[in-house]
XYZ file of C-alpha atoms in Angstrom:
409
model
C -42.832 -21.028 -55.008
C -45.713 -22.038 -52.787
C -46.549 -24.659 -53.976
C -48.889 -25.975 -50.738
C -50.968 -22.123 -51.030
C -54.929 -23.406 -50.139
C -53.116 -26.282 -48.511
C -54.779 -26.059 -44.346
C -53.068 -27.650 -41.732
C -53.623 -28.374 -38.075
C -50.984 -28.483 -35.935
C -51.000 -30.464 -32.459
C -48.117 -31.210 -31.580
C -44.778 -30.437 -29.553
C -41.419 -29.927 -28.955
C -38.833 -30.385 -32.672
C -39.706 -33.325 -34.492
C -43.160 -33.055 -35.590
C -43.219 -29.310 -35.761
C -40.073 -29.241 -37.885
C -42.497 -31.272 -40.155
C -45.380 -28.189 -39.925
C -42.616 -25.661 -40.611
C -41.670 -27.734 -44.068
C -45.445 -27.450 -44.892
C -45.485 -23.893 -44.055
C -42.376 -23.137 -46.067
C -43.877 -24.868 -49.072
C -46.737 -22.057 -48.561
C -49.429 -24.452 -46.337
C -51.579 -22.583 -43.924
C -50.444 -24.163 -40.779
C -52.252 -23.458 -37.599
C -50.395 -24.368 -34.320
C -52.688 -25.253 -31.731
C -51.076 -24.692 -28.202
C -52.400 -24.383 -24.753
C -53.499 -21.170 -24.055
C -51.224 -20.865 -20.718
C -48.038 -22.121 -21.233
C -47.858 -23.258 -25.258
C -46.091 -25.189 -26.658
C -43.088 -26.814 -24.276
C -40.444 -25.879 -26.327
C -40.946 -22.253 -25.547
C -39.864 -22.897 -22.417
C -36.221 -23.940 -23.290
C -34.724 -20.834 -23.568
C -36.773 -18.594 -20.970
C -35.662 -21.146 -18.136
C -32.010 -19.839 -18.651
C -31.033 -22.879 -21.159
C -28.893 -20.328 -23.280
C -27.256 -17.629 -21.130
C -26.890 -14.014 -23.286
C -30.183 -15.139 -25.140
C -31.890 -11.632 -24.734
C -35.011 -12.957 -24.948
C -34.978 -14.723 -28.017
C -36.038 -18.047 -28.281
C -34.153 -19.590 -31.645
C -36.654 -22.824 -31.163
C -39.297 -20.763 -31.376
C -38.087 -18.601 -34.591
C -37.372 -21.362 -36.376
C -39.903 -23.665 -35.427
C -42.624 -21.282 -35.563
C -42.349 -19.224 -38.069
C -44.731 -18.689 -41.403
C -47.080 -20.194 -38.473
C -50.490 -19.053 -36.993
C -51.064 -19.572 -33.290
C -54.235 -20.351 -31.758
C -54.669 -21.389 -27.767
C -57.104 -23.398 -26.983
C -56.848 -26.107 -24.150
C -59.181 -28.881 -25.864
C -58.500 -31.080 -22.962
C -61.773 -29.374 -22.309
C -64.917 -30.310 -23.699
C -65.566 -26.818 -25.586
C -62.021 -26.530 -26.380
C -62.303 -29.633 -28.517
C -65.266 -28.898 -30.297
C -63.614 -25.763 -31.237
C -60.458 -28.428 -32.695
C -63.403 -30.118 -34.507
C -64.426 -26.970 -36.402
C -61.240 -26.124 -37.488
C -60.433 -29.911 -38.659
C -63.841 -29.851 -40.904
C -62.059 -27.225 -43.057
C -58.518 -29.024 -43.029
C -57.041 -30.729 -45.509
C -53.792 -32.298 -43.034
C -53.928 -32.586 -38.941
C -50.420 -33.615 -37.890
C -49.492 -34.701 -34.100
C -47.168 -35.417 -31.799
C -49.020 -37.265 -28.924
C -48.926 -40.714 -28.493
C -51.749 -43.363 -28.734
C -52.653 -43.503 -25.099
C -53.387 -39.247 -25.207
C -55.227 -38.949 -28.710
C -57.617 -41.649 -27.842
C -58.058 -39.653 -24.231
C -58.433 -36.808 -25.958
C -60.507 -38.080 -28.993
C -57.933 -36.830 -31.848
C -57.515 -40.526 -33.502
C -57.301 -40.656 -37.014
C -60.888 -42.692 -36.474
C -61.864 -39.410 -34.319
C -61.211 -37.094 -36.860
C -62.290 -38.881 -40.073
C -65.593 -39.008 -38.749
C -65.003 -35.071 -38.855
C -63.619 -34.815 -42.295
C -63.445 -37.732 -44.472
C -61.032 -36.088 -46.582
C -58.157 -35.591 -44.067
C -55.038 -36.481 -44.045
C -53.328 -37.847 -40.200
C -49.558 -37.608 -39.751
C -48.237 -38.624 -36.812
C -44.595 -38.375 -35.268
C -43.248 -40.812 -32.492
C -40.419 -42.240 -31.132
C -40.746 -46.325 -31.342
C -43.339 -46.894 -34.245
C -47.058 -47.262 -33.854
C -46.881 -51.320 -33.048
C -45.055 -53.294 -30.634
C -44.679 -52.946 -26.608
C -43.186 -49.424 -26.741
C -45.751 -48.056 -28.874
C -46.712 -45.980 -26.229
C -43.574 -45.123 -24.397
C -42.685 -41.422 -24.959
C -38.927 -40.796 -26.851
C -36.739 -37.841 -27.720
C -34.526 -37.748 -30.708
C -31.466 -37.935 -28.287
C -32.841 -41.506 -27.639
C -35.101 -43.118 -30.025
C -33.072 -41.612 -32.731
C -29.708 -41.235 -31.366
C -29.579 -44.106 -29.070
C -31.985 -46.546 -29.917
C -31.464 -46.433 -33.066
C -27.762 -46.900 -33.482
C -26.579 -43.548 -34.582
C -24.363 -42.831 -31.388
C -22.771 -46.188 -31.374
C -21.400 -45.820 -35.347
C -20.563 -42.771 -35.029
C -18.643 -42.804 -32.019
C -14.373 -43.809 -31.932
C -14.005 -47.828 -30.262
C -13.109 -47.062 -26.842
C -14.123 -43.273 -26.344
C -16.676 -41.687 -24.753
C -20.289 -41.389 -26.713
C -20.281 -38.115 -28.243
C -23.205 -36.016 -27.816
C -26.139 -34.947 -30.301
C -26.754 -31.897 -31.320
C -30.266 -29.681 -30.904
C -32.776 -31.531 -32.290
C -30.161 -33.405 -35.109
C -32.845 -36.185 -35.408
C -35.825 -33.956 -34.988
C -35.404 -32.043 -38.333
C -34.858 -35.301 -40.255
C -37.625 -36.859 -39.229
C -39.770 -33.970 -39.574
C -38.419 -33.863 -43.080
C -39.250 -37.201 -43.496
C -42.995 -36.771 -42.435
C -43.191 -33.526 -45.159
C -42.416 -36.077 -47.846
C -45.086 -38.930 -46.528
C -47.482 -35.828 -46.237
C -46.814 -34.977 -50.123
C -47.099 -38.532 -51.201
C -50.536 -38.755 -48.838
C -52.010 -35.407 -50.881
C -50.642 -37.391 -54.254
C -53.671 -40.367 -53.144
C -56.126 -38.234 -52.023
C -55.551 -36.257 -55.259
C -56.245 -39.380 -57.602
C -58.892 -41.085 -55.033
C -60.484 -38.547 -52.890
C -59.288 -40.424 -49.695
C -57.604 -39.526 -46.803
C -54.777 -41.330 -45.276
C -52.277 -42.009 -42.645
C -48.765 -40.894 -42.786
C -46.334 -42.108 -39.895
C -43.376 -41.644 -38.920
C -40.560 -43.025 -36.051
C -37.904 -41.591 -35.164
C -36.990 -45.533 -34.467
C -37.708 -46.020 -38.280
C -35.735 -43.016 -39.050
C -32.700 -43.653 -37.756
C -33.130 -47.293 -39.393
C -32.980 -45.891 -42.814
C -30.334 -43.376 -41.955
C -27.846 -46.409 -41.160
C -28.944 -48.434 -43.440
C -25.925 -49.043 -44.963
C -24.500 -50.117 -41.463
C -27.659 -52.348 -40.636
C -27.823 -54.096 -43.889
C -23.714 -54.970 -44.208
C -23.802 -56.405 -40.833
C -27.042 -58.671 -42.095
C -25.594 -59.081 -45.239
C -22.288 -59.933 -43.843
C -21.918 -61.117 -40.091
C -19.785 -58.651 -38.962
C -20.518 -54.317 -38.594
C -18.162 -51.786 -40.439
C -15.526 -49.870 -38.611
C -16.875 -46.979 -36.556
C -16.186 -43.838 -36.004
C -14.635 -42.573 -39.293
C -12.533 -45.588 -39.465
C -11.177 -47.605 -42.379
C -8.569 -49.994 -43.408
C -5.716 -48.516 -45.939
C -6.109 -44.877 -45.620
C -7.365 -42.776 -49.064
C -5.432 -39.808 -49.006
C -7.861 -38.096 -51.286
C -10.689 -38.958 -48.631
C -9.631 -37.536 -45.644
C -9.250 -33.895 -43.195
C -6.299 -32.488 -43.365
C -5.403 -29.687 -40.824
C -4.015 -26.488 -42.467
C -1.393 -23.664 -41.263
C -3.810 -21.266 -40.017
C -5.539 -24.029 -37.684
C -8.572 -24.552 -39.772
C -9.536 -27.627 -42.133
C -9.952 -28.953 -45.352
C -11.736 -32.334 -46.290
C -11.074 -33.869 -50.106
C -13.715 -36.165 -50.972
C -12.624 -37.635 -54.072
C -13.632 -41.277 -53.868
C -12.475 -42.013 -57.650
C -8.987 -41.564 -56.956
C -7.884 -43.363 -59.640
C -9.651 -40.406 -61.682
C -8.579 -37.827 -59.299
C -4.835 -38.565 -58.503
C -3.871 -36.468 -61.737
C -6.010 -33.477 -61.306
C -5.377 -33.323 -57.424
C -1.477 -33.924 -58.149
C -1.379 -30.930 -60.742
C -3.780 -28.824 -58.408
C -1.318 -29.139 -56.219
C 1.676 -28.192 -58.323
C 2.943 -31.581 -57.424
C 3.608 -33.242 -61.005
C 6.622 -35.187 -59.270
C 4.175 -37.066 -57.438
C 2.603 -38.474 -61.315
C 6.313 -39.878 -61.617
C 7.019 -41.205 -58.027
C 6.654 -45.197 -58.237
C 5.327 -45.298 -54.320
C 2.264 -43.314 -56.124
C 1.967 -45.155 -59.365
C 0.363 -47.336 -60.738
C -2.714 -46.940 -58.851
C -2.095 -50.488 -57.144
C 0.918 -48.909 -55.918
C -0.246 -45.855 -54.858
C -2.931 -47.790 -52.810
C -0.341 -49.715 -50.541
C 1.626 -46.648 -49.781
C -1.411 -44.708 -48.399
C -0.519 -44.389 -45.148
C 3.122 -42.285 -46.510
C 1.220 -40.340 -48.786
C -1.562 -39.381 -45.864
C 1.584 -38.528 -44.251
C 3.276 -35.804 -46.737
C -0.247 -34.542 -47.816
C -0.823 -33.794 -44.240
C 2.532 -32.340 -43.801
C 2.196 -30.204 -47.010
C -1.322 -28.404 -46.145
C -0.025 -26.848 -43.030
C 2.583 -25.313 -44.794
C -0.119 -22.987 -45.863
C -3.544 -20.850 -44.758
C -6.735 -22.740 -45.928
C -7.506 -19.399 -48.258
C -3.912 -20.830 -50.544
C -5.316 -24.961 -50.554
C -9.129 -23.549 -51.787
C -7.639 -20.833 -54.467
C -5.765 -24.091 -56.001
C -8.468 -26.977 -55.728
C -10.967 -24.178 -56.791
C -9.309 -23.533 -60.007
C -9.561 -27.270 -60.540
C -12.062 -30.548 -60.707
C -11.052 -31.599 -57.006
C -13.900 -32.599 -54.793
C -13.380 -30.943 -51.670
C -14.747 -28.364 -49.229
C -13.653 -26.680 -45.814
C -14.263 -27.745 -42.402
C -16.649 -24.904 -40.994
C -18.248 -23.713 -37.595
C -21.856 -22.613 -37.821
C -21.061 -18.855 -38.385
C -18.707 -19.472 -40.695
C -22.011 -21.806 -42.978
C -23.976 -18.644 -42.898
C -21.447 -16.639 -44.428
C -20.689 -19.629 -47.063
C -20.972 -17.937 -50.738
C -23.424 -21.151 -51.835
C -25.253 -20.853 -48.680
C -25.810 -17.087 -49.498
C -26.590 -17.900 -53.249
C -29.003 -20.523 -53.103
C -31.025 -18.835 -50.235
C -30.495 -21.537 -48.036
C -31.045 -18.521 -45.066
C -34.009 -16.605 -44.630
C -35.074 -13.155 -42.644
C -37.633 -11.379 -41.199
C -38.433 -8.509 -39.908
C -39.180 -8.896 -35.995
C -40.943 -6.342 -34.038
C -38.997 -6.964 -31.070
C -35.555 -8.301 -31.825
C -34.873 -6.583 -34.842
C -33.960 -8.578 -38.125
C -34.343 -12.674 -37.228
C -32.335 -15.416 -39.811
C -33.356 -18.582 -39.418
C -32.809 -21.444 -41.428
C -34.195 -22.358 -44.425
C -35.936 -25.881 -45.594
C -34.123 -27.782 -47.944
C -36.174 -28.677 -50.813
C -36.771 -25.676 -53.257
C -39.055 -25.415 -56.109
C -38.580 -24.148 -59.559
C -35.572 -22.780 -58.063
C -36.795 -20.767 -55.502
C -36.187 -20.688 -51.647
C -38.650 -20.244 -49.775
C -40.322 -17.562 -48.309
C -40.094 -15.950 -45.307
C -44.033 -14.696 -44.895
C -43.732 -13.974 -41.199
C -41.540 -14.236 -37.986
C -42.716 -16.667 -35.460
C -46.156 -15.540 -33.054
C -46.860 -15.654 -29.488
C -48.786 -17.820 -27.558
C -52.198 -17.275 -29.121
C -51.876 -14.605 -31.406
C -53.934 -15.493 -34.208
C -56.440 -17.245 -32.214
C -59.723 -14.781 -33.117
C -58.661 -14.043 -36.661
C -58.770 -18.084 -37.132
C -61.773 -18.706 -35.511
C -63.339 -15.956 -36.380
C -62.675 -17.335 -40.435
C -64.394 -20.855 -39.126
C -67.551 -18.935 -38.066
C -67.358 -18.541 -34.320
C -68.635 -15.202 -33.316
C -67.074 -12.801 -30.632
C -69.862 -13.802 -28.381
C -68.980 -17.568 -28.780
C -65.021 -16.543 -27.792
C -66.073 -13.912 -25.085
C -68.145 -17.271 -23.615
C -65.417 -19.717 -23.872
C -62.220 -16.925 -22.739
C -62.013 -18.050 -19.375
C -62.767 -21.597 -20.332
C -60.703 -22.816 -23.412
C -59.304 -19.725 -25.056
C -56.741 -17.372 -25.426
C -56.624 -14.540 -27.646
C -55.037 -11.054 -28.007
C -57.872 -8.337 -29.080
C -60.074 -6.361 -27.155
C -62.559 -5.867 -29.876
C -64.342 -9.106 -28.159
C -64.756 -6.874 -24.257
C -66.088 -3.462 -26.383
């Protein structure tokens, strides 16, 4: 269900986090216009091209997932013409979301003060790395720092005395963008009941704030920070990975084991265990942890993960498997709820990219197109906001670029 269809939005932005944000917008049906420069786009196209992914073949997953259900339009409005041809298509908009930082949209004249003057109606969202106040406000940041760093995630996450582990592609980019859809949806909420626009921002500071929030406010609340890395004091067998005999993993997740030590016991086949006094009463069964960690871990590699999820299937247990990115795709939920979408491609065939989260009367959404070069939809789009061929054949070698010839005939 699109439920954003009339919805126009203007894109100006780059890299993942505040695009990921556009591409939420556009999945929820929006009419998203990226604006890029007309030479080299957006910089995340770059990525793969440069050789970032050997065996790519030319396809630029960024780019397809980023991108798609997307128009593109170049225009460089560093120049004066180029940004007068911005203006016009912010008159019509209803949402202008960015990436740059304070220093560049006043340069550039893209403030939310710029643009209001423009449409009194519209409503800014901007994406940063440190928050709009304070002495960083204008130092640039990447999720792998603001996020990741900065903001605490690494450190939690991350064994005492091993290495930092590494983020993955853009793991606080999507969040946030995520995160800006939402303020973007509460922002057409006010508008709706007082015709006003409004700002919506976003840090991927702030962001990483709420995300260990439960970290940040124990150690306020308390004095002292939880254990990190995944560890705890007496081990909950029924919380834990267990390794199983063909090499892959399980994880039970049943955090009521008083509930759960029954049900998992009989899943198991394991009714001794209901009668053993290390297990029971619960008390018990909570001080010899560390031996039951022990058998359970001794008992699933005994067997192939396919024998554990046949028995905790065919029971209440709270569990799931361990899985590798190919294996998610092929995961029977992932395929039933939709959570992957497809298009079409005219040059690489079908393309499956990843579907946003939220769904809508129980619908996924939809996959309108695949993701469009540099430019692509720039004279359909201006075209629609009244500039003639004659205007765009003036301003080609200035501030355009655009793919038809009809303009040169």
């Amino acid at each position: 269900m699109e439920i954003l269809n009339g919805i126009r939005v203007i894109e100006v932005t780059e890299w993942g986090f505040v695009p990921s944000c556009a591409t939420v917008l556009a999945d929820w049906g929006a009419d998203v216009i990226k604006i890029e420069h007309p030479a080299r786009g957006d910089a995340i196209r770059g990525l793969i091209t440069s050789g970032m992914i050997p065996g790519a073949k030319g396809v630029n997953f960024f780019v397809e997932q980023l991108f798609r259900n997307k128009k593109s339009v170049g225009i460089d409005f560093t120049k004066e013409a180029g940004r007068e041809l911005l203006y016009k298509l912010v008159e019509k908009a209803d949402i202008f979301v960015t990436s740059f930082l304070p220093e560049a949209r006043e340069r550039l004249m893209i403030t939310y003060e710029d643009l209001k003057k423009i449409n009194p109606k519209i409503i800014y969202a901007r994406g940063h790395g440190q928050g709009q106040k304070g002495p960083d406000a204008n130092r640039g940041g990447y999720d792998g720092l603001s996020f990741w760093a900065r903001g605490g995630v690494v450190d939690v996450l991350t064994p005492p005395g091993q290495p930092f582990i590494q983020q993955r592609p853009a793991f606080g980019d999507f969040t946030g963008g995520m995160f800006l859809a939402g303020g973007i949806a509460g922002a057409l909420f006010h508008r709706e009941r007082t015709g006003q626009g409004i700002e919506v921002d976003v840090s991927l500071l702030g962001e990483a704030v709420w995300i260990l929030s439960p970290d940040i406010v124990a150690a306020m609340t308390y004095g002292f920070e939880l254990p990190k890395g995944g560890s705890a004091g007496t081990p909950n067998a029924l919380v834990a990975t267990y390794e199983c005999g063909d090499g892959r993993h399980l994880v039970l997740m049943m955090l009521q084991h008083n509930r759960f030590w029954p049900i998992f016991a009989k899943a198991l086949q394991r009714e001794d265990w209901l009668q053993d006094p290390r297990f029971n009463p619960d008390e018990e069964r909570a001080k010899h942890g560390p031996e039951l960690l022990e058998e359970l871990r001794a008992i699933f590699k005994t067997q192939p993960r396919p024998h554990w999820a046949e028995l905790l299937n065919d029971s209440e247990c709270i569990w799931g498997p361990v899985q590798s990115p190919l294996e998610v795709v092929e995961d029977r939920q992932v395929k039933a709820n939709g959570y992957i979408l497809e298009v079409d491609h005219p040059e690489h065939g079908k393309v499956r990219v990843a579907a946003s989260p939220v769904q809508f009367s129980n619908e996924p959404p939809t996959m309108r197109n695949h993701a469009p070069e540099i430019g692509a939809d720039t004279e359909t789009v201006l075209l629609e906001a009244g500039v003639s061929w004659e205007e765009m054949g003036a301003l080609k070698e200035d501030c355009l670029l655009y793919t038809s010839d009809a303009a040169d005939e």
